[in-house]
PDB file of C-alpha atoms in Angstrom:
ATOM      1  CA  MET Q   1      22.212  26.111  17.215  1.00  0.00           C
ATOM      2  CA  ARG Q   2      21.039  23.703  19.902  1.00  0.00           C
ATOM      3  CA  LYS Q   3      17.406  23.994  18.770  1.00  0.00           C
ATOM      4  CA  ILE Q   4      18.409  23.196  15.197  1.00  0.00           C
ATOM      5  CA  LEU Q   5      20.369  20.137  16.336  1.00  0.00           C
ATOM      6  CA  VAL Q   6      17.430  18.852  18.406  1.00  0.00           C
ATOM      7  CA  ALA Q   7      15.060  19.450  15.478  1.00  0.00           C
ATOM      8  CA  LEU Q   8      17.357  17.538  13.105  1.00  0.00           C
ATOM      9  CA  ILE Q   9      17.609  14.599  15.517  1.00  0.00           C
ATOM     10  CA  LEU Q  10      13.827  14.451  15.934  1.00  0.00           C
ATOM     11  CA  LEU Q  11      13.286  14.726  12.190  1.00  0.00           C
ATOM     12  CA  SER Q  12      15.777  11.944  11.455  1.00  0.00           C
ATOM     13  CA  ASN Q  13      14.013   9.674  13.971  1.00  0.00           C
ATOM     14  CA  ILE Q  14      10.695  10.263  12.227  1.00  0.00           C
ATOM     15  CA  VAL Q  15      12.197   9.565   8.801  1.00  0.00           C
ATOM     16  CA  PHE Q  16      13.903   6.338   9.893  1.00  0.00           C
ATOM     17  CA  ALA Q  17      10.796   5.167  11.766  1.00  0.00           C
ATOM     18  CA  GLN Q  18       8.840   5.296   8.493  1.00  0.00           C
ATOM     19  CA  VAL Q  19      11.382   3.141   6.635  1.00  0.00           C
ATOM     20  CA  VAL Q  20      11.442   0.094   8.922  1.00  0.00           C
ATOM     21  CA  PRO Q  21       8.624  -2.368   8.134  1.00  0.00           C
ATOM     22  CA  ASP Q  22       6.594  -3.795  11.007  1.00  0.00           C
ATOM     23  CA  TYR Q  23       6.678  -7.516  10.193  1.00  0.00           C
ATOM     24  CA  ALA Q  24       4.521  -8.446  13.197  1.00  0.00           C
ATOM     25  CA  LYS Q  25       1.765  -6.082  12.031  1.00  0.00           C
ATOM     26  CA  GLU Q  26       2.082  -7.403   8.461  1.00  0.00           C
ATOM     27  CA  ALA Q  27       1.672 -10.981   9.763  1.00  0.00           C
ATOM     28  CA  ARG Q  28      -1.465 -10.030  11.743  1.00  0.00           C
ATOM     29  CA  TRP Q  29      -2.987  -8.292   8.741  1.00  0.00           C
ATOM     30  CA  ALA Q  30      -2.126 -11.237   6.501  1.00  0.00           C
ATOM     31  CA  SER Q  31      -3.970 -13.524   8.914  1.00  0.00           C
ATOM     32  CA  PHE Q  32      -7.033 -11.225   8.934  1.00  0.00           C
ATOM     33  CA  VAL Q  33      -7.041 -10.937   5.143  1.00  0.00           C
ATOM     34  CA  GLU Q  34      -6.598 -14.676   4.673  1.00  0.00           C
ATOM     35  CA  ASP Q  35      -9.508 -15.431   7.016  1.00  0.00           C
ATOM     36  CA  GLY Q  36     -11.895 -12.815   5.633  1.00  0.00           C
ATOM     37  CA  LEU Q  37     -11.114 -12.475   1.933  1.00  0.00           C
ATOM     38  CA  MET Q  38     -14.304 -12.677  -0.129  1.00  0.00           C
ATOM     39  CA  ASP Q  39     -13.036 -11.645  -3.583  1.00  0.00           C
ATOM     40  CA  GLY Q  40      -9.831 -13.101  -4.985  1.00  0.00           C
ATOM     41  CA  ASP Q  41      -7.339 -15.679  -3.797  1.00  0.00           C
ATOM     42  CA  VAL Q  42      -4.474 -15.414  -1.338  1.00  0.00           C
ATOM     43  CA  VAL Q  43      -1.134 -16.231  -2.957  1.00  0.00           C
ATOM     44  CA  TRP Q  44       2.074 -16.277  -0.915  1.00  0.00           C
ATOM     45  CA  LEU Q  45       5.194 -15.007  -2.687  1.00  0.00           C
ATOM     46  CA  LYS Q  46       8.743 -15.316  -1.416  1.00  0.00           C
ATOM     47  CA  ASN Q  47      11.467 -12.684  -1.608  1.00  0.00           C
ATOM     48  CA  GLY Q  48      14.696 -14.025  -0.170  1.00  0.00           C
ATOM     49  CA  ASP Q  49      13.875 -15.348   3.287  1.00  0.00           C
ATOM     50  CA  ARG Q  50      10.570 -13.437   3.656  1.00  0.00           C
ATOM     51  CA  GLU Q  51       7.166 -14.577   2.455  1.00  0.00           C
ATOM     52  CA  PHE Q  52       4.487 -12.010   1.826  1.00  0.00           C
ATOM     53  CA  LEU Q  53       0.796 -12.138   1.100  1.00  0.00           C
ATOM     54  CA  THR Q  54      -0.621 -11.150  -2.260  1.00  0.00           C
ATOM     55  CA  ILE Q  55      -4.205 -11.140  -3.444  1.00  0.00           C
ATOM     56  CA  LEU Q  56      -4.852 -12.465  -6.931  1.00  0.00           C
ATOM     57  CA  THR Q  57      -8.146 -11.321  -8.414  1.00  0.00           C
ATOM     58  CA  GLU Q  58      -8.853 -12.626 -11.902  1.00  0.00           C
ATOM     59  CA  SER Q  59     -10.381 -10.329 -14.511  1.00  0.00           C
ATOM     60  CA  GLU Q  60     -14.065 -10.734 -15.286  1.00  0.00           C
ATOM     61  CA  SER Q  61     -13.216 -10.773 -19.005  1.00  0.00           C
ATOM     62  CA  ASP Q  62     -10.667 -12.652 -21.068  1.00  0.00           C
ATOM     63  CA  SER Q  63      -7.918 -10.024 -20.947  1.00  0.00           C
ATOM     64  CA  SER Q  64      -4.131  -9.822 -21.001  1.00  0.00           C
ATOM     65  CA  LYS Q  65      -4.057  -6.574 -18.976  1.00  0.00           C
ATOM     66  CA  VAL Q  66      -2.443  -6.614 -15.538  1.00  0.00           C
ATOM     67  CA  ALA Q  67      -2.523  -4.185 -12.619  1.00  0.00           C
ATOM     68  CA  ILE Q  68      -0.462  -4.390  -9.448  1.00  0.00           C
ATOM     69  CA  VAL Q  69      -1.966  -2.513  -6.500  1.00  0.00           C
ATOM     70  CA  MET Q  70       0.346  -2.056  -3.525  1.00  0.00           C
ATOM     71  CA  HIS Q  71      -0.502  -0.685  -0.110  1.00  0.00           C
ATOM     72  CA  GLY Q  72       1.841   1.657   1.732  1.00  0.00           C
ATOM     73  CA  LEU Q  73       3.631   1.084   5.029  1.00  0.00           C
ATOM     74  CA  GLY Q  74       1.139   1.048   7.866  1.00  0.00           C
ATOM     75  CA  VAL Q  75      -1.849   0.607   5.548  1.00  0.00           C
ATOM     76  CA  HIS Q  76      -4.078  -2.478   5.563  1.00  0.00           C
ATOM     77  CA  PRO Q  77      -3.339  -4.668   2.496  1.00  0.00           C
ATOM     78  CA  ASP Q  78      -7.033  -4.856   1.532  1.00  0.00           C
ATOM     79  CA  TRP Q  79      -8.093  -1.438   2.861  1.00  0.00           C
ATOM     80  CA  ILE Q  80     -11.853  -1.145   2.381  1.00  0.00           C
ATOM     81  CA  GLY Q  81     -11.620   2.617   1.732  1.00  0.00           C
ATOM     82  CA  VAL Q  82      -9.163   2.461  -1.182  1.00  0.00           C
ATOM     83  CA  ILE Q  83      -7.362  -0.800  -2.017  1.00  0.00           C
ATOM     84  CA  GLN Q  84     -10.325  -3.194  -2.076  1.00  0.00           C
ATOM     85  CA  PRO Q  85     -12.649  -1.062  -4.250  1.00  0.00           C
ATOM     86  CA  LEU Q  86      -9.786  -0.273  -6.635  1.00  0.00           C
ATOM     87  CA  ARG Q  87      -8.789  -3.944  -6.862  1.00  0.00           C
ATOM     88  CA  LEU Q  88     -12.367  -5.016  -7.588  1.00  0.00           C
ATOM     89  CA  SER Q  89     -13.185  -2.225 -10.045  1.00  0.00           C
ATOM     90  CA  LEU Q  90     -10.033  -2.992 -12.044  1.00  0.00           C
ATOM     91  CA  THR Q  91     -11.307  -6.546 -12.610  1.00  0.00           C
ATOM     92  CA  GLU Q  92     -14.528  -5.094 -14.017  1.00  0.00           C
ATOM     93  CA  GLN Q  93     -12.466  -2.919 -16.389  1.00  0.00           C
ATOM     94  CA  GLY Q  94     -10.594  -5.909 -17.800  1.00  0.00           C
ATOM     95  CA  TYR Q  95      -7.479  -5.888 -15.619  1.00  0.00           C
TER      96      TYR Q  95
END
């Protein structure tokens, strides 16, 4: 019984740790993205009392299609391995 209780406590700590955003890390990444962004424009949006960085990349064609690409918690907002290539290839596809 004791082992089960300890396991449940550890599991709940892991679950709750994943839910809480790290605003300091988000601010650092926003600064890096803002300084080094080559494709697209930084646009700051506000939700309540928090501002957050977004990257607006216009389509290469005259299109009404829209795509919203969101990174997960703990993932760089313009991750070179996934987010950035997806964001750029969508503009080539008319999004």
